[in-house]
Short mmCIF file of C-alpha atoms (C1' of nucleotides) in Angstrom, two decimals:
data_model
loop_
_atom_site.label_atom_id
_atom_site.label_comp_id
_atom_site.label_asym_id
_atom_site.label_seq_id
_atom_site.Cartn_x
_atom_site.Cartn_y
_atom_site.Cartn_z
CA UNK O 14 0.00 0.00 0.00
CA UNK O 15 2.25 2.78 -1.14
CA UNK O 16 1.07 6.15 -2.26
CA UNK O 17 2.73 8.64 -4.52
CA UNK O 18 3.49 11.00 -1.69
CA UNK O 19 5.29 8.30 0.25
CA UNK O 20 7.39 7.28 -2.68
CA UNK O 21 8.38 10.84 -3.19
CA UNK O 22 9.20 11.24 0.49
CA UNK O 23 11.56 8.27 0.45
CA UNK O 24 13.29 9.62 -2.63
CA UNK O 25 13.50 13.06 -1.14
CA UNK O 26 15.10 11.75 2.03
CA UNK O 27 17.69 9.74 0.13
CA UNK O 28 18.54 12.62 -2.19
CA UNK O 29 18.80 14.93 0.80
CA UNK O 30 21.94 13.11 1.88
CA UNK O 31 23.34 12.71 -1.65
CA UNK O 32 22.67 9.01 -1.71
CA UNK O 33 22.02 6.87 -4.74
CA UNK O 34 18.38 6.13 -5.26
CA UNK O 35 18.10 2.38 -5.74
CA UNK O 36 15.03 0.13 -5.69
CA UNK O 37 16.21 -1.60 -2.51
CA UNK O 38 16.82 1.60 -0.60
CA UNK O 39 13.51 2.99 -1.75
CA UNK O 40 11.62 -0.16 -0.87
CA UNK O 41 13.25 -0.51 2.54
CA UNK O 42 12.77 3.12 3.41
CA UNK O 43 9.13 3.10 2.36
CA UNK O 44 8.52 0.14 4.63
CA UNK O 45 10.29 1.81 7.53
CA UNK O 46 8.22 4.94 6.95
CA UNK O 47 4.89 3.19 6.58
CA UNK O 48 5.13 0.74 9.46
CA UNK O 49 4.03 1.98 12.85
CA UNK O 50 6.46 -0.13 14.88
CA UNK O 51 10.18 -0.58 14.42
CA UNK O 52 11.00 -3.55 12.17
CA UNK O 53 13.63 -6.20 12.75
CA UNK O 54 15.67 -7.35 9.79
CA UNK O 55 13.58 -10.48 9.67
CA UNK O 56 10.28 -8.65 9.78
CA UNK O 57 11.55 -6.36 7.07
CA UNK O 58 12.47 -9.33 4.91
CA UNK O 59 8.95 -10.69 5.18
CA UNK O 60 7.36 -7.31 4.56
CA UNK O 61 9.62 -6.78 1.56
CA UNK O 62 8.58 -10.11 0.07
CA UNK O 63 4.95 -9.05 0.30
CA UNK O 64 5.51 -5.80 -1.53
CA UNK O 65 7.33 -7.67 -4.30
CA UNK O 66 10.71 -6.20 -3.43
CA UNK O 67 13.38 -8.66 -4.46
CA UNK O 68 16.59 -8.35 -2.48
CA UNK O 69 19.23 -10.50 -0.90
CA UNK O 70 19.38 -10.64 2.91
CA UNK O 71 22.76 -8.98 2.83
CA UNK O 72 21.52 -6.14 0.69
CA UNK O 73 18.76 -5.47 3.17
CA UNK O 74 21.32 -5.37 5.97
CA UNK O 75 23.42 -2.97 3.98
CA UNK O 76 20.50 -0.75 3.06
CA UNK O 77 19.50 -0.57 6.73
CA UNK O 78 23.03 0.21 7.85
CA UNK O 79 23.30 2.92 5.26
CA UNK O 80 20.01 4.52 6.21
CA UNK O 81 21.10 4.59 9.84
CA UNK O 82 24.52 6.01 9.00
CA UNK O 83 22.83 8.80 7.07
CA UNK O 84 20.49 9.55 9.94
CA UNK O 85 17.46 8.73 7.84
CA UNK O 86 16.52 5.71 9.96
CA UNK O 87 17.40 4.83 13.51
CA UNK O 88 18.20 1.55 15.16
CA UNK O 89 16.97 0.29 18.51
CA UNK O 90 18.50 -2.64 20.33
CA UNK O 91 15.87 -5.18 21.21
CA UNK O 92 15.81 -7.57 24.13
CA UNK O 93 15.78 -10.47 21.65
CA UNK O 94 19.26 -9.55 20.42
CA UNK O 95 18.10 -8.25 17.08
CA UNK O 96 18.22 -4.65 15.95
CA UNK O 97 15.01 -2.94 15.00
CA UNK O 98 14.70 -0.07 12.55
CA UNK O 99 12.36 2.84 12.07
CA UNK O 100 12.25 5.96 9.95
CA UNK O 101 10.16 9.08 10.06
CA UNK O 102 9.37 11.93 7.75
CA UNK O 103 11.97 14.22 9.24
CA UNK O 104 15.55 13.18 9.76
CA UNK O 105 15.85 11.34 13.05
CA UNK O 106 15.70 13.28 16.27
CA UNK O 107 16.29 11.73 19.67
CA UNK O 108 13.34 10.18 21.43
CA UNK O 109 12.49 7.30 23.73
CA UNK O 110 11.26 3.82 22.85
CA UNK O 111 8.84 1.36 24.33
CA UNK O 112 9.37 -2.35 23.86
CA UNK O 113 6.66 -4.85 24.71
CA UNK O 114 7.93 -7.84 26.66
CA UNK O 115 5.27 -10.06 25.13
CA UNK O 116 5.31 -9.33 21.42
CA UNK O 117 8.76 -7.66 21.28
CA UNK O 118 7.36 -4.80 19.22
CA UNK O 119 9.16 -1.51 19.56
CA UNK O 120 7.20 1.73 19.53
CA UNK O 121 8.73 5.15 19.11
CA UNK O 122 7.62 7.64 21.72
CA UNK O 123 8.20 10.84 19.84
CA UNK O 124 6.53 13.04 22.37
CA UNK O 125 8.27 11.65 25.39
CA UNK O 126 10.81 14.23 26.46
CA UNK O 127 11.81 13.20 29.94
CA UNK O 128 13.50 15.78 32.04
CA UNK O 129 16.93 14.25 31.83
CA UNK O 130 18.60 16.52 34.26
CA UNK O 131 21.60 14.80 35.66
CA UNK O 132 25.29 15.13 36.05
CA UNK O 133 27.67 12.46 34.76
CA UNK O 134 30.70 11.61 36.89
CA UNK O 135 33.73 13.67 35.86
CA UNK O 136 35.62 12.46 32.80
CA UNK O 137 32.71 10.87 30.96
CA UNK O 138 31.88 12.46 27.62
CA UNK O 139 28.27 12.07 26.58
CA UNK O 140 27.31 11.48 22.94
CA UNK O 141 23.97 9.81 23.00
CA UNK O 142 21.14 8.94 25.33
CA UNK O 143 19.17 5.75 24.91
CA UNK O 144 15.98 5.53 26.89
CA UNK O 145 14.00 2.36 26.51
CA UNK O 146 10.89 1.60 28.48
CA UNK O 147 9.72 -1.96 28.79
CA UNK O 148 6.35 -3.39 29.64
CA UNK O 149 3.13 -4.39 27.93
CA UNK O 150 1.77 -2.72 24.83
CA UNK O 151 -1.92 -1.92 24.47
CA UNK O 152 -2.56 -4.85 22.12
CA UNK O 153 -0.99 -7.46 24.40
CA UNK O 154 -2.62 -5.90 27.44
CA UNK O 155 -6.08 -6.30 25.97
CA UNK O 156 -5.34 -9.88 24.90
CA UNK O 157 -4.39 -10.79 28.44
CA UNK O 158 -7.41 -9.05 29.86
CA UNK O 159 -9.80 -11.47 28.11
CA UNK D 16 42.21 -11.59 44.33
CA UNK D 17 39.33 -12.72 46.50
CA UNK D 18 38.96 -11.95 50.14
CA UNK D 19 37.03 -13.77 52.80
CA UNK D 20 34.41 -11.10 53.05
CA UNK D 21 33.70 -11.25 49.35
CA UNK D 22 33.38 -15.00 49.35
CA UNK D 23 30.94 -14.72 52.17
CA UNK D 24 29.01 -12.02 50.38
CA UNK D 25 28.55 -14.14 47.27
CA UNK D 26 27.37 -17.06 49.38
CA UNK D 27 25.05 -14.84 51.32
CA UNK D 28 23.47 -13.43 48.17
CA UNK D 29 22.90 -16.88 46.71
CA UNK D 30 21.44 -18.24 49.95
CA UNK D 31 19.21 -15.20 50.22
CA UNK D 32 17.23 -16.43 47.24
CA UNK D 33 17.30 -20.11 48.27
CA UNK D 34 19.70 -21.05 45.51
CA UNK D 35 22.19 -23.88 45.52
CA UNK D 36 25.70 -22.78 46.30
CA UNK D 37 27.91 -24.24 43.61
CA UNK D 38 31.52 -23.43 42.73
CA UNK D 39 30.52 -21.99 39.38
CA UNK D 40 27.86 -19.70 40.78
CA UNK D 41 30.22 -18.57 43.52
CA UNK D 42 33.06 -17.96 41.12
CA UNK D 43 30.93 -16.10 38.61
CA UNK D 44 29.25 -13.97 41.25
CA UNK D 45 32.55 -13.08 42.89
CA UNK D 46 33.85 -11.90 39.55
CA UNK D 47 30.75 -9.85 38.89
CA UNK D 48 31.05 -8.33 42.34
CA UNK D 49 34.75 -7.56 42.14
CA UNK D 50 34.91 -6.12 38.64
CA UNK D 51 34.22 -2.42 38.27
CA UNK D 52 32.68 -2.65 34.81
CA UNK D 53 30.00 -4.97 33.52
CA UNK D 54 31.46 -8.16 32.02
CA UNK D 55 30.46 -9.81 28.78
CA UNK D 56 30.26 -13.58 28.71
CA UNK D 57 33.55 -13.68 26.90
CA UNK D 58 35.29 -11.39 29.34
CA UNK D 59 33.91 -13.47 32.15
CA UNK D 60 35.27 -16.63 30.58
CA UNK D 61 38.74 -15.13 30.46
CA UNK D 62 38.54 -13.77 33.96
CA UNK D 63 37.30 -17.13 35.20
CA UNK D 64 40.23 -18.92 33.61
CA UNK D 65 42.62 -16.62 35.47
CA UNK D 66 41.07 -17.34 38.84
CA UNK D 67 41.31 -21.05 38.14
CA UNK D 68 37.58 -21.52 37.86
CA UNK D 69 36.92 -24.46 35.56
CA UNK D 70 33.58 -24.33 33.82
CA UNK D 71 32.01 -25.01 30.50
CA UNK D 72 30.88 -22.04 28.42
CA UNK D 73 27.31 -23.20 28.70
CA UNK D 74 27.51 -23.41 32.47
CA UNK D 75 28.71 -19.85 32.61
CA UNK D 76 25.77 -18.79 30.48
CA UNK D 77 23.43 -20.65 32.77
CA UNK D 78 24.97 -19.26 35.93
CA UNK D 79 24.64 -15.75 34.52
CA UNK D 80 21.04 -16.29 33.48
CA UNK D 81 20.22 -17.65 36.89
CA UNK D 82 21.83 -14.77 38.72
CA UNK D 83 19.84 -12.32 36.61
CA UNK D 84 16.59 -14.21 37.13
CA UNK D 85 17.15 -14.05 40.85
CA UNK D 86 17.84 -10.34 40.75
CA UNK D 87 21.35 -10.85 42.07
CA UNK D 88 22.99 -9.65 38.89
CA UNK D 89 21.68 -7.50 36.10
CA UNK D 90 22.16 -7.60 32.39
CA UNK D 91 22.80 -4.70 30.06
CA UNK D 92 22.48 -4.93 26.30
CA UNK D 93 25.63 -3.75 24.62
CA UNK D 94 26.00 -2.13 21.21
CA UNK D 95 28.18 -5.08 20.15
CA UNK D 96 25.25 -7.49 20.46
CA UNK D 97 26.59 -9.21 23.56
CA UNK D 98 25.03 -8.99 26.99
CA UNK D 99 27.08 -7.62 29.84
CA UNK D 100 26.60 -8.53 33.47
CA UNK D 101 27.22 -6.84 36.78
CA UNK D 102 26.37 -7.50 40.41
CA UNK D 103 26.49 -5.38 43.52
CA UNK D 104 26.41 -5.96 47.23
CA UNK D 105 22.71 -5.28 47.52
CA UNK D 106 20.15 -6.93 45.32
CA UNK D 107 19.89 -5.02 42.09
CA UNK D 108 18.10 -1.70 42.09
CA UNK D 109 17.37 0.28 38.98
CA UNK D 110 20.05 2.63 37.72
CA UNK D 111 21.48 3.99 34.49
CA UNK D 112 24.45 2.74 32.48
CA UNK D 113 27.20 4.32 30.49
CA UNK D 114 28.75 2.48 27.57
CA UNK D 115 31.94 3.70 25.96
CA UNK D 116 31.81 3.69 22.16
CA UNK D 117 35.54 3.05 21.97
CA UNK D 118 36.25 0.25 24.42
CA UNK D 119 32.64 -1.01 24.77
CA UNK D 120 32.99 -1.07 28.56
CA UNK D 121 29.78 -0.61 30.48
CA UNK D 122 29.80 1.35 33.72
CA UNK D 123 26.96 1.37 36.22
CA UNK D 124 25.88 4.84 37.26
CA UNK D 125 24.39 4.06 40.63
CA UNK D 126 23.95 7.63 41.63
CA UNK D 127 22.30 8.78 38.46
CA UNK D 128 18.66 9.25 39.27
CA UNK D 129 17.31 11.32 36.44
CA UNK D 130 14.00 12.97 36.98
CA UNK D 131 12.01 10.65 34.81
CA UNK D 132 8.79 12.48 34.94
CA UNK D 133 6.77 11.63 31.92
CA UNK D 134 3.47 10.26 30.85
CA UNK D 135 3.19 7.20 28.65
CA UNK D 136 0.48 7.15 25.99
CA UNK D 137 -2.69 5.48 27.26
CA UNK D 138 -2.71 1.66 27.28
CA UNK D 139 1.00 1.12 27.76
CA UNK D 140 1.92 -0.66 30.99
CA UNK D 141 5.37 0.15 32.27
CA UNK D 142 7.56 -2.50 33.92
CA UNK D 143 11.09 -1.36 33.51
CA UNK D 144 13.13 1.63 32.46
CA UNK D 145 16.41 1.22 30.67
CA UNK D 146 18.56 4.30 30.43
CA UNK D 147 21.84 3.90 28.62
CA UNK D 148 24.18 6.77 27.97
CA UNK D 149 26.82 6.44 25.29
CA UNK D 150 30.01 8.32 24.76
CA UNK D 151 33.63 8.18 25.78
CA UNK D 152 34.85 6.87 29.11
CA UNK D 153 37.59 8.65 31.07
CA UNK D 154 40.26 6.11 30.09
CA UNK D 155 39.59 6.35 26.34
CA UNK D 156 39.23 10.13 26.58
CA UNK D 157 42.69 10.49 28.04
CA UNK D 158 44.18 8.10 25.48
CA UNK D 159 42.82 10.22 22.64
CA UNK D 160 44.01 13.39 24.30
CA UNK D 161 47.64 12.36 23.99
"C1'" DC Y 22 23.77 -41.27 54.49
"C1'" DT Y 23 20.83 -41.23 50.81
"C1'" DA Y 24 17.54 -39.79 47.52
"C1'" DA Y 25 15.56 -36.35 44.62
"C1'" DA Y 26 16.03 -32.05 42.75
"C1'" DG Y 27 18.63 -29.55 40.11
"C1'" DC Y 28 23.43 -28.36 38.27
"C1'" DT Y 29 27.00 -29.31 34.81
"C1'" DG Y 30 29.49 -30.86 30.57
"C1'" DC Y 31 29.38 -32.10 25.94
"C1'" DA Y 32 27.91 -31.96 21.28
"C1'" DA Y 33 25.02 -30.16 18.13
"C1'" DT Y 34 22.18 -26.37 16.59
"C1'" DT Y 35 20.12 -21.73 15.91
"C1'" DA Y 36 20.07 -17.06 14.60
"C1'" DA Y 37 21.87 -12.45 13.64
"C1'" DG Y 38 24.98 -10.32 11.40
"C1'" DT Y 39 29.54 -9.85 8.53
"C1'" DT Y 40 33.06 -10.34 4.80
"C1'" DG Y 41 35.20 -10.89 0.21
"C1'" DC Y 42 34.66 -10.77 -4.34
"C1'" DA Y 43 32.65 -10.86 -8.97
"C1'" DT Y 44 28.84 -8.61 -11.32
"C1'" DT Y 45 25.44 -5.12 -12.12
"C1'" DT Y 46 23.50 -0.27 -11.49
"C1'" DT Y 47 23.56 4.43 -10.89
"C1'" DA Y 48 24.57 8.87 -12.21
"C1'" DT Y 49 27.95 11.78 -14.26
"C1'" DT Y 50 30.71 13.22 -18.15
"C1'" DT Y 51 31.60 13.41 -22.71
"C1'" DA F 21 23.16 8.70 -26.25
"C1'" DA F 22 27.33 6.16 -25.02
"C1'" DA F 23 31.14 5.69 -21.95
"C1'" DT F 24 32.83 5.48 -17.45
"C1'" DA F 25 33.93 5.67 -12.62
"C1'" DA F 26 31.94 4.95 -8.29
"C1'" DA F 27 29.00 2.62 -5.74
"C1'" DA F 28 25.37 -1.02 -4.84
"C1'" DT F 29 24.08 -5.85 -5.21
"C1'" DG F 30 24.08 -11.07 -5.03
"C1'" DC F 31 26.18 -15.08 -3.63
"C1'" DA F 32 28.71 -18.14 -0.76
"C1'" DA F 33 31.14 -18.76 3.12
"C1'" DC F 34 32.06 -17.41 7.74
"C1'" DT F 35 31.81 -15.50 12.59
"C1'" DT F 36 29.99 -15.03 17.01
"C1'" DA F 37 26.62 -15.13 20.79
"C1'" DA F 38 23.54 -17.81 22.63
"C1'" DT F 39 20.39 -22.07 23.10
"C1'" DT F 40 18.90 -26.97 23.52
"C1'" DG F 41 18.76 -31.89 24.75
"C1'" DC F 42 20.41 -35.21 27.37
"C1'" DA F 43 23.40 -38.15 30.21
"C1'" DG F 44 25.88 -37.95 34.39
"C1'" DC F 45 27.28 -35.70 38.56
"C1'" DT F 46 26.54 -32.42 43.01
"C1'" DT F 47 24.10 -30.28 46.35
"C1'" DT F 48 21.16 -30.33 50.13
"C1'" DA F 49 16.97 -31.64 52.76
"C1'" DG F 50 15.48 -35.29 55.55
#
DNA sequence: CTAAAGCTGCAATTAAGTTGCATTTTATTT
DNA sequence: AAATAAAATGCAACTTAATTGCAGCTTTAG
C-alpha cells in the first residue's frame, strides 16, 4: 500500500543526503516509513517479500546500515538480540522507545521528552542517550485481559 | 584476588534467594562483584580462567542467566550485540548505564537518578526503564588526548 | 547417608549479522 | 546517447553469541 506522496518522500530523504536512489533503498525506506512499529531485519524481509521487493538478505542489511549512517533511519537494540529499525518523515531526532515484553514490538515515543537533568561523573563524555521503556503494549494488554 | 568477606558475600546473596551454592555460581558472582565494569560472557570466561575456575561455556551462560533471574545480577544490552553482566552488594536496584563507544565497557551509574517524569500514551503498561548513555569513558578520553 | 532435585558438561544447533569478491546499477561526463 | 567511474548488489562462506537436549554428577533436605 504505497502512495505517490510516500514514494516521493523516500526519494526526497535519500537525495537529501546525496545518496544513490536504488530500488532496494527505496523499498526498505518506504517500509520503515509506513510501518508503525520498528522492524527487525527479519520482519523487514517478510514485509519486503509481500511488496514484491526482491533483495538479498545482505543487501537489506546494507541498506538498513546505510540509512542509519545517514540519519534517515534509527536503530533500537531489542531484548531479543536483534536490531530494529524505524524511519520518520523528518531526519531522526532523539526520542524514547517502548518495547513490549510479550510481542517484542518496539514503539517510538516521539513526544516523550523526559527531564533528563543529571550530572555524569567527571571524565565521561556524553554522545547519545538511549531511553528504553519496557512493559506491555496496548494490544498485548487487551489480549491478556480477556 | 578474592577476600574472605567477598566470598561470604557471594554465598550470602545466593542463599538469600534459596539457591544452591555451587563453585561456578560462587566464582561467577565473585567476579561480577569484584569487577568495576559490567562483564560480557567472553570477558567473564577469560577472567574465570585466570582465577582457576573451571567451567564449560554453557555453564557460565546458565549461571549468569540464573543470577539475573534471581535479581542478584543485572544484564545490560551492549552495542556489540553481547550482553554484559554486573552485580552489587545489595540486590539489584534500577540505575542507568554508560557504555563507551571506543572500548565497549559498560559502567553502572548508581547515583544517576534522572527525573524521569513523563506520561506514557494510554494503554502502555510500564515494567522497567532502561537508560543507557553512550560516549567516551575517562580512560579512552585520556588516550585520545595524547 | 541417601535420595531427589537440580546443576554441569558435551555436542550439536540456531540465529543475527559480517566479509570478500565478482557482477550489475547508478549517475555523471563526454 | 554512449562511456565510465563509483558505488550497490548477489552469492557463498564465515563469525559469534547464545540455546537446547540429554546423560551424568553435586548439592542439600530429611
